[in-house]
Short mmCIF file of C-alpha atoms in Angstrom, two decimals:
data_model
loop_
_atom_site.label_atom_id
_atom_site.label_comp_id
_atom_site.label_asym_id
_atom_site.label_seq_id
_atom_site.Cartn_x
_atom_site.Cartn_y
_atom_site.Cartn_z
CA UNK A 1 0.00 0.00 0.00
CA UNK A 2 2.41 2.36 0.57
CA UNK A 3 6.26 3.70 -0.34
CA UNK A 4 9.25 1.22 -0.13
CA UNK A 5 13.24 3.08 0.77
CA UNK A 6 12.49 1.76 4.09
CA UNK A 7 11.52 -1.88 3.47
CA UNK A 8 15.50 -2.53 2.04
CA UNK A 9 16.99 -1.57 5.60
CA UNK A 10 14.05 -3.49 7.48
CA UNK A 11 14.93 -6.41 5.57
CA UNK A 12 18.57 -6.00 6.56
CA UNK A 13 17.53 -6.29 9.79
CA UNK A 14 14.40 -8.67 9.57
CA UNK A 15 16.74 -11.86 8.47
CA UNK A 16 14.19 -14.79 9.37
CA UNK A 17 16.13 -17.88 9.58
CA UNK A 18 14.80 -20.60 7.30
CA UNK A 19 11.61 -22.31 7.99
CA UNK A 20 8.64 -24.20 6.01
CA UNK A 21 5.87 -21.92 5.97
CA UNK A 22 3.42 -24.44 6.66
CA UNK A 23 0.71 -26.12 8.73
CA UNK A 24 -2.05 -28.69 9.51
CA UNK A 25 -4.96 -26.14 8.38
CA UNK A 26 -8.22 -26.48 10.51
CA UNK A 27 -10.55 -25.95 7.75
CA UNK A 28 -8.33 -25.41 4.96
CA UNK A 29 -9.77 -24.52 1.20
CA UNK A 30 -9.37 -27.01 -1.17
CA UNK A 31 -7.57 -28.35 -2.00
CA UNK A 32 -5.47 -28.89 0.83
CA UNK A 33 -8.03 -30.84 3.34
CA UNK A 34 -7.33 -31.70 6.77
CA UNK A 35 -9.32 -34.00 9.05
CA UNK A 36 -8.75 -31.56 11.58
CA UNK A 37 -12.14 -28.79 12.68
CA UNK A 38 -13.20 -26.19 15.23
CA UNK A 39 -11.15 -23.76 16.99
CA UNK A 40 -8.95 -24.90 19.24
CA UNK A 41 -9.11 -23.35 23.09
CA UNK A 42 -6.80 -20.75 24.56
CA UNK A 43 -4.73 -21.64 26.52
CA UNK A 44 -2.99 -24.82 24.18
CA UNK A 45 0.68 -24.15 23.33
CA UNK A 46 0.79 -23.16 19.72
CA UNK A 47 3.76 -25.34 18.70
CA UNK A 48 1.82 -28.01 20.15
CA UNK A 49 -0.85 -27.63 17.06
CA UNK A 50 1.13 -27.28 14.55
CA UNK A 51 1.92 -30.39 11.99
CA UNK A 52 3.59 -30.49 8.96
CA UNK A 53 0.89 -30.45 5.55
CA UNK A 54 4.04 -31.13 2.90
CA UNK A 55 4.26 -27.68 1.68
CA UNK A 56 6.96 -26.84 -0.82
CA UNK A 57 7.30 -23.33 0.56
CA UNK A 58 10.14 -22.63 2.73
CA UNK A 59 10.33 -18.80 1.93
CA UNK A 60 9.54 -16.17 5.06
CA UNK A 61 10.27 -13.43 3.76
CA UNK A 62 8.95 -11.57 0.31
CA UNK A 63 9.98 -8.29 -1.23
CA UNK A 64 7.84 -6.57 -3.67
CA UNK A 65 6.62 -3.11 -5.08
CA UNK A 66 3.79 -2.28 -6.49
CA UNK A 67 4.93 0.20 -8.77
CA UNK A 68 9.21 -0.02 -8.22
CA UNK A 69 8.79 -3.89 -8.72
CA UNK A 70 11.70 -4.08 -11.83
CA UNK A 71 14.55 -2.21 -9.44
CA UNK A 72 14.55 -5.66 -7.54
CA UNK A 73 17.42 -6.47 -10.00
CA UNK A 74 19.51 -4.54 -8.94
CA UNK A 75 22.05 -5.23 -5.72
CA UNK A 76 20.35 -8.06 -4.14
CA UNK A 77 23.04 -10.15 -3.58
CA UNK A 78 23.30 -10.29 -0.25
CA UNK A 79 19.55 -10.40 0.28
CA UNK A 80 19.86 -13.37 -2.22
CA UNK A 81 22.68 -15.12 0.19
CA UNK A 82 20.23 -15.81 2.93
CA UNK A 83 18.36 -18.25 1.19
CA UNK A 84 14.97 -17.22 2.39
CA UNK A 85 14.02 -14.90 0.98
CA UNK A 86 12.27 -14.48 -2.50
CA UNK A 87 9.88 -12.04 -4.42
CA UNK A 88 6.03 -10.79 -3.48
CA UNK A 89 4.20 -9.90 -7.13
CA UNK A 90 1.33 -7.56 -6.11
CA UNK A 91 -1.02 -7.86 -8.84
CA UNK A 92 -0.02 -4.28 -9.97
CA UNK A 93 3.65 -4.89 -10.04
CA UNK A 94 3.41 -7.58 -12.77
CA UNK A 95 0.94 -5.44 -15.11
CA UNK A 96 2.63 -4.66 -18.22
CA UNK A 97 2.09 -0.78 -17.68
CA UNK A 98 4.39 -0.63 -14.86
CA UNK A 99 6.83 -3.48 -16.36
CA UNK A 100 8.10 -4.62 -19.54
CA UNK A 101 9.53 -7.80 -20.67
CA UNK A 102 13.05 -7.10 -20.92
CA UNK A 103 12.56 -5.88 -17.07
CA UNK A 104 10.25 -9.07 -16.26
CA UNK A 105 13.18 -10.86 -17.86
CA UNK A 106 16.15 -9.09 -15.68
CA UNK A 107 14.19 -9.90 -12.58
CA UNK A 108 13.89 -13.88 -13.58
CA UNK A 109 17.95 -13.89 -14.54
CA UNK A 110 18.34 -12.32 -10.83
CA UNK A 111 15.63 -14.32 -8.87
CA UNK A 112 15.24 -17.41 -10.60
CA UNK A 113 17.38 -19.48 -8.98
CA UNK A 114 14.81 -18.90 -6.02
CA UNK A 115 12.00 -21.01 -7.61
CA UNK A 116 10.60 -17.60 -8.91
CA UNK A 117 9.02 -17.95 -12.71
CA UNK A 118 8.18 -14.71 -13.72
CA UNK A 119 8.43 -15.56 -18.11
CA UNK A 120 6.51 -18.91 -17.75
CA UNK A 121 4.25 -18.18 -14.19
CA UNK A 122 4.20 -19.51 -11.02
CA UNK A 123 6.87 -20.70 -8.37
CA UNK A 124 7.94 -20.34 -5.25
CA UNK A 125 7.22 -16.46 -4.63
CA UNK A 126 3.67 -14.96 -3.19
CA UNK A 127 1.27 -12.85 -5.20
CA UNK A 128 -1.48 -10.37 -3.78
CA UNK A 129 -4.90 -10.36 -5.97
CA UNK A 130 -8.35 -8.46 -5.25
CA UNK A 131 -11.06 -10.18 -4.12
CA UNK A 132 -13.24 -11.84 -5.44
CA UNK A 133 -13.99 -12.21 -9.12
CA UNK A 134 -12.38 -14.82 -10.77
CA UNK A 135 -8.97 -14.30 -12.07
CA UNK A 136 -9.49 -12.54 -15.65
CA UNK A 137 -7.59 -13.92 -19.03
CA UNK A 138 -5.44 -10.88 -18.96
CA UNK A 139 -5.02 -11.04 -14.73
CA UNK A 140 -3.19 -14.75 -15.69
CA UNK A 141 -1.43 -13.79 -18.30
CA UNK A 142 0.28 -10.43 -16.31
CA UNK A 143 1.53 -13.39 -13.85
CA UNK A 144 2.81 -15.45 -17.25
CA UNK A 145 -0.33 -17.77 -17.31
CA UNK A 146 0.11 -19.21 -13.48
CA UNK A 147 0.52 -17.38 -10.21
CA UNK A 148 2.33 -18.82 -7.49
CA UNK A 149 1.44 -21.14 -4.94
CA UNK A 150 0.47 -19.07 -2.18
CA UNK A 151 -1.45 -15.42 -2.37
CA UNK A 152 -2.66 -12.93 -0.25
CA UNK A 153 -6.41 -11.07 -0.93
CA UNK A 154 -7.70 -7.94 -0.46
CA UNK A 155 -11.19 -8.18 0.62
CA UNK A 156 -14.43 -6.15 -0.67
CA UNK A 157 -14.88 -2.84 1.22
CA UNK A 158 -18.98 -4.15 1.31
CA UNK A 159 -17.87 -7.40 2.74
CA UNK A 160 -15.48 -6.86 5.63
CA UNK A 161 -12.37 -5.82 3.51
CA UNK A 162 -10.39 -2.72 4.53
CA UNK A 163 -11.86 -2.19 7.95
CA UNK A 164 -15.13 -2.44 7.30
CA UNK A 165 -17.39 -5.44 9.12
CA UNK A 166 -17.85 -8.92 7.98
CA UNK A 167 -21.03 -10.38 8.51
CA UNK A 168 -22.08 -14.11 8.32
CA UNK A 169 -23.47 -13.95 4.58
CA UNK A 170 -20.39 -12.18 3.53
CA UNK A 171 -18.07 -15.04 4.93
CA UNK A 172 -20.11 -17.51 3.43
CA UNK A 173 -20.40 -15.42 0.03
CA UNK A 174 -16.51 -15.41 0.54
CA UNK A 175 -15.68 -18.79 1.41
CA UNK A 176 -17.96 -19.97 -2.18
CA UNK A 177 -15.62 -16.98 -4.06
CA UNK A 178 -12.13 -17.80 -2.57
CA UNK A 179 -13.03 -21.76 -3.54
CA UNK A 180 -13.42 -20.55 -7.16
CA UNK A 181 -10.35 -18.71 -7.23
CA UNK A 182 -8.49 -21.88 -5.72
CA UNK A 183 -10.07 -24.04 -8.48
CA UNK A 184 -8.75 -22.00 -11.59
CA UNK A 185 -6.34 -23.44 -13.70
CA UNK A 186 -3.01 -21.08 -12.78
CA UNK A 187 -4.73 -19.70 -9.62
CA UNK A 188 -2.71 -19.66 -5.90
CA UNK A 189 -3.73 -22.64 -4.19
CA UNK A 190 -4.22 -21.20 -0.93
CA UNK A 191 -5.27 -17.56 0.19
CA UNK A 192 -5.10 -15.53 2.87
CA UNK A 193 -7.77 -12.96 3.62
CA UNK A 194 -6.02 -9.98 4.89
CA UNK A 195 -7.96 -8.97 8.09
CA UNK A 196 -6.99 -6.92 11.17
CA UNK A 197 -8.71 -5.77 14.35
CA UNK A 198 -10.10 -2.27 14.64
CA UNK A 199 -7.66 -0.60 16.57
CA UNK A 200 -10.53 1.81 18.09
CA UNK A 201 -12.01 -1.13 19.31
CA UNK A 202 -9.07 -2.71 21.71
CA UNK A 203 -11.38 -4.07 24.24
CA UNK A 204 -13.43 -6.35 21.60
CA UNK A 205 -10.65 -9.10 21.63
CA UNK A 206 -9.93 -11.02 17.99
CA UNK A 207 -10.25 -15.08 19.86
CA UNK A 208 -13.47 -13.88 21.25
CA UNK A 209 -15.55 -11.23 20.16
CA UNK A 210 -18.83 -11.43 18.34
CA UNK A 211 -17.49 -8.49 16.01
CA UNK A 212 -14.70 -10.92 14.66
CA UNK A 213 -16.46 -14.56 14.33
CA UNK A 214 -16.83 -14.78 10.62
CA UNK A 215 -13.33 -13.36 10.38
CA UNK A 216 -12.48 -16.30 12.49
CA UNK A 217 -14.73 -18.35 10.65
CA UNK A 218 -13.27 -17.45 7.11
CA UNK A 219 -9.36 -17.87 8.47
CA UNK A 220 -10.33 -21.07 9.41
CA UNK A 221 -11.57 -22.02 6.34
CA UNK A 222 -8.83 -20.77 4.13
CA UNK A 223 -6.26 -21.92 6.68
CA UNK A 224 -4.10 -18.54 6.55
CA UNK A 225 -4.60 -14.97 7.05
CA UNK A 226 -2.90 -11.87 6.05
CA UNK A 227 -2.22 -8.68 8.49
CA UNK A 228 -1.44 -5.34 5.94
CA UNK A 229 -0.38 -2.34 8.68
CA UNK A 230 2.93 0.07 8.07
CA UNK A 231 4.58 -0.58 11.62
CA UNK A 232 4.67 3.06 11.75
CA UNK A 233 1.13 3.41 11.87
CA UNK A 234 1.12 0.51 13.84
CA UNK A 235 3.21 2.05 16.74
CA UNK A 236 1.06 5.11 16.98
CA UNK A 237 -1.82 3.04 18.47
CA UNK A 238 -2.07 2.15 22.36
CA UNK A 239 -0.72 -0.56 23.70
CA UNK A 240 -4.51 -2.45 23.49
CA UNK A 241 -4.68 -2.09 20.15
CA UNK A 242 -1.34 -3.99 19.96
CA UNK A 243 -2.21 -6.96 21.77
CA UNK A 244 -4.83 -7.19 19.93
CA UNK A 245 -2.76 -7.62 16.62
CA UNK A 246 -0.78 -10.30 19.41
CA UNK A 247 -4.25 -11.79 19.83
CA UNK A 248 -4.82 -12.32 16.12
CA UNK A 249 -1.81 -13.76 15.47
CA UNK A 250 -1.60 -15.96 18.26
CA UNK A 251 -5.23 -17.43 17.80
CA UNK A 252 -3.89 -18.40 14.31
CA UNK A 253 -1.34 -20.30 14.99
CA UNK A 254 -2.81 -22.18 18.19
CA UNK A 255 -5.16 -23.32 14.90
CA UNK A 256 -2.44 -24.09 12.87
CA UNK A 257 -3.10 -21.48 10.39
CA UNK A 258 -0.28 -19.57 8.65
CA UNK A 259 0.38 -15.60 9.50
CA UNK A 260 1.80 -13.13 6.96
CA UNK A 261 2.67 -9.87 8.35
CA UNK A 262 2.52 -7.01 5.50
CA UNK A 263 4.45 -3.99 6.36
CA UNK A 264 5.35 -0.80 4.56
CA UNK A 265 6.33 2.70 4.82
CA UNK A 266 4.05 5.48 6.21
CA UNK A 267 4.11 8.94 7.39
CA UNK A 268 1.35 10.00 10.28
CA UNK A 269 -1.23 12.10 8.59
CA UNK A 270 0.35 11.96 5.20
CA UNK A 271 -0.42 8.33 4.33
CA UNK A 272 1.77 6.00 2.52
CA UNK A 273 3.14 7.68 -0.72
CA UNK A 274 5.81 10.08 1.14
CA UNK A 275 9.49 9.44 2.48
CA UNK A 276 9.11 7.51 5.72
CA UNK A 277 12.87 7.79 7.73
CA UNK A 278 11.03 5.92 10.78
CA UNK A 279 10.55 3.14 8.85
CA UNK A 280 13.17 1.10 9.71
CA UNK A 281 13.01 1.92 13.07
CA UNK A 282 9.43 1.32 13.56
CA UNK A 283 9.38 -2.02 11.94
CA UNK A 284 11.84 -3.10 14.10
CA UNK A 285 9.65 -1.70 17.40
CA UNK A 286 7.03 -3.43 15.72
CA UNK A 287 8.33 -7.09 14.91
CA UNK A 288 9.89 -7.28 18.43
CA UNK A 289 6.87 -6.78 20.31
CA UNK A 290 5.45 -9.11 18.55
CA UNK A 291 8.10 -12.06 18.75
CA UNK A 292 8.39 -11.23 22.98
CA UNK A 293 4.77 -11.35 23.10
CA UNK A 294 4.98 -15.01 21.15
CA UNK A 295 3.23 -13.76 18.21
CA UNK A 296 6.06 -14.02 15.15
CA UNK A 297 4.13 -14.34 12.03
CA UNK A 298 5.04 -17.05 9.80
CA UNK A 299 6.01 -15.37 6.64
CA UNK A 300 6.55 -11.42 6.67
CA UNK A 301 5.92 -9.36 3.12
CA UNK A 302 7.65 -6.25 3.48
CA UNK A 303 6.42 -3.93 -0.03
CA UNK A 304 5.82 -0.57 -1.42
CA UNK A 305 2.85 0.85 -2.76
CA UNK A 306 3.85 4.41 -3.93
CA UNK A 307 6.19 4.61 -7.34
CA UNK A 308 9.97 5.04 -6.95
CA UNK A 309 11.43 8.24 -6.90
CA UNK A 310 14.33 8.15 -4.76
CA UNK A 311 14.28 10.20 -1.06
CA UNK A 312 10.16 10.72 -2.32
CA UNK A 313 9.15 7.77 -1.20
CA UNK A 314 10.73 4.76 0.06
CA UNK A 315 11.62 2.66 -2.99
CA UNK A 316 13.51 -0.80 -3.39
CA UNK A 317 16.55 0.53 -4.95
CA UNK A 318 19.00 -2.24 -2.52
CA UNK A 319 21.00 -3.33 -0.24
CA UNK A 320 23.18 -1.12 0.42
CA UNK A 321 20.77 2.07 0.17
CA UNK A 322 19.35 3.48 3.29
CA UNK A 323 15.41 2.87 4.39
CA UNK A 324 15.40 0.75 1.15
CA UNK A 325 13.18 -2.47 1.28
CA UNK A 326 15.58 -5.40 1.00
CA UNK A 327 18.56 -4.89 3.27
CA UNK A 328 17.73 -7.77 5.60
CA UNK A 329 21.49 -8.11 7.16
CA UNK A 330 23.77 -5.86 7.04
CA UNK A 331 23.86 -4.31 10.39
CA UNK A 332 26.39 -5.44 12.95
CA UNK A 333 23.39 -6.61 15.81
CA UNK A 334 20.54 -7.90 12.88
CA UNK A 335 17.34 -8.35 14.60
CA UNK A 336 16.66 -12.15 14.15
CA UNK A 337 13.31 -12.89 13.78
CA UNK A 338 12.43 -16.16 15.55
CA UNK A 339 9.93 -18.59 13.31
CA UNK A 340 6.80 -19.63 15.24
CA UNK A 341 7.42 -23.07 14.50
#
């Protein structure tokens, strides 16, 4: 959603040793099925519930720009050397008006060796789509006929998507949508809704509120869910608000559902599309109360929404550039973010 300089030195200090991002889903859409059902009560050690499903993924973290997506060439190599690390293709990011094929190309030459197939489709990365028409003729090709494995979705604003509430018919309207998707020909094969707690509503807990239950009802079903928040916007809320992201995340993974933390720049009452400098900084503040609260997310995107005009916005322009998205190491003390498994 928002700008990207930032996201290079959060990555040099988010290095995630590692880990298969995967789980024994509760309800899980097709057409991964598990025998197992129902929420499973607080109080249950999360590692405890988690069991291996055989996913090929074994990626945590994923870079990507909406807009800036083709300077992800350039000066990666040491994000490359940490071996966990591969690309996030927002749906805008691989249309051809923000990328051509000679840049499509340079990326594949670069990130290819990753599992990533950005000429022929699919692989190893994670894509975000809207929700929830099926995926067009044109939305497959843009991703070179297949998209990868694993996806994120942005919800309807009329059915619980950017804030707004989800009611019973709208998870069931989205559990028959997201099963379409899934059952494409070149479509992810699992989803994650992205959905968040209202952070002016601390006291109305994510495991337990009314408000929440067919959010709960549609992670379960899909077996994964998707948190978008810039940790700079993040840190600006009370300490409720925070434990209630803490609550989300934990809830998932005591039902063995998979967590991706989204996270880009943002400046406090500017939005997204301007130079963030706290960035780094905040992300860090961010991820660590999560991990000491035992809430580490499973896979973390880290992305920019907002073009790429250097010191404008925070664009992926590598390693070795300051507040840039991809410098995961780097710094002498990284920040090592500890996998929930």
């Amino acid at each position: 959603m928002m700008g990207v300089t930032s996201m290079w030195s959060f990555l040099r200090v988010l290095f995630i040793g590692l880990l298969t991002a995967a789980s024994a889903m509760a309800r899980p859409m097709p057409p991964w099925k598990s025998d197992a059902g129902g929420e499973i009560p607080a109080g249950i050690d999360a590692n405890e519930s988690w069991t291996g499903y055989g996913s090929p993924v074994r990626f945590t973290v994923f870079l990507g720009a909406a807009t800036g997506f083709p300077q992800l060439a350039n000066d990666v190599q040491e994000s490359l050397s940490r071996g966990n690390i591969t690309l996030y293709e927002h749906g805008v990011s691989v249309n051809p008006a923000y990328i051509t094929s000679a840049q499509r190309e340079a990326l594949q030459n670069v990130w290819g060796s990753t599992g990533i197939r950005l000429i022929t489709g699919g692989g190893t990365g994670m894509a975000e789509i809207g929700c929830c028409s099926l995926l067009s003729f044109s939305d497959l090709k843009n991703f070179g006929g297949s998209l990868p494995l694993l996806a994120n979705a942005n919800l309807p604003d009329d059915e619980g998507g950017d804030g707004t509430v989800m009611t019973e018919a709208s998870e069931a309207d989205l559990e028959l949508k997201l099963a379409a998707i899934v059952a494409q020909k070149g479509a992810p094969k699992n989803i994650a809704p992205i959905m968040r707690p209202d952070p002016a509503q601390p006291t109305k807990l994510w495991e337990a509120s009314a408000l929440y239950a067919p959010n709960r009802k549609l992670a379960l079903y899909t077996g994964a869910v998707a948190i978008d928040i810039p940790p700079t916007l993040a840190m600006s809320f009370p300490g409720a608000a925070l434990d209630n992201y803490v609550n989300e995340i934990k809830w998932a993974l005591r039902n063995r559902i998979r967590v991706t933390l989204i996270v880009s720049p943002y400046v406090m009452g500017k939005g997204g599309c301007v130079f963030d400098s706290r960035f780094l900084e905040n992300t860090k503040a961010f991820t660590t109360y999560l991990i000491s609260k035992g809430a580490a997310p499973t896979e973390y995107v880290v992305e920019s929404y907002c073009g790429d005009v250097r010191n404008t916005v925070n664009s992926p322009l590598g390693d070795h550039e300051s507040e840039s998205i991809n410098q995961v190491e780097g710094s002498k003390n990284p920040l090592v973010l500890r996998s929930a498994l």
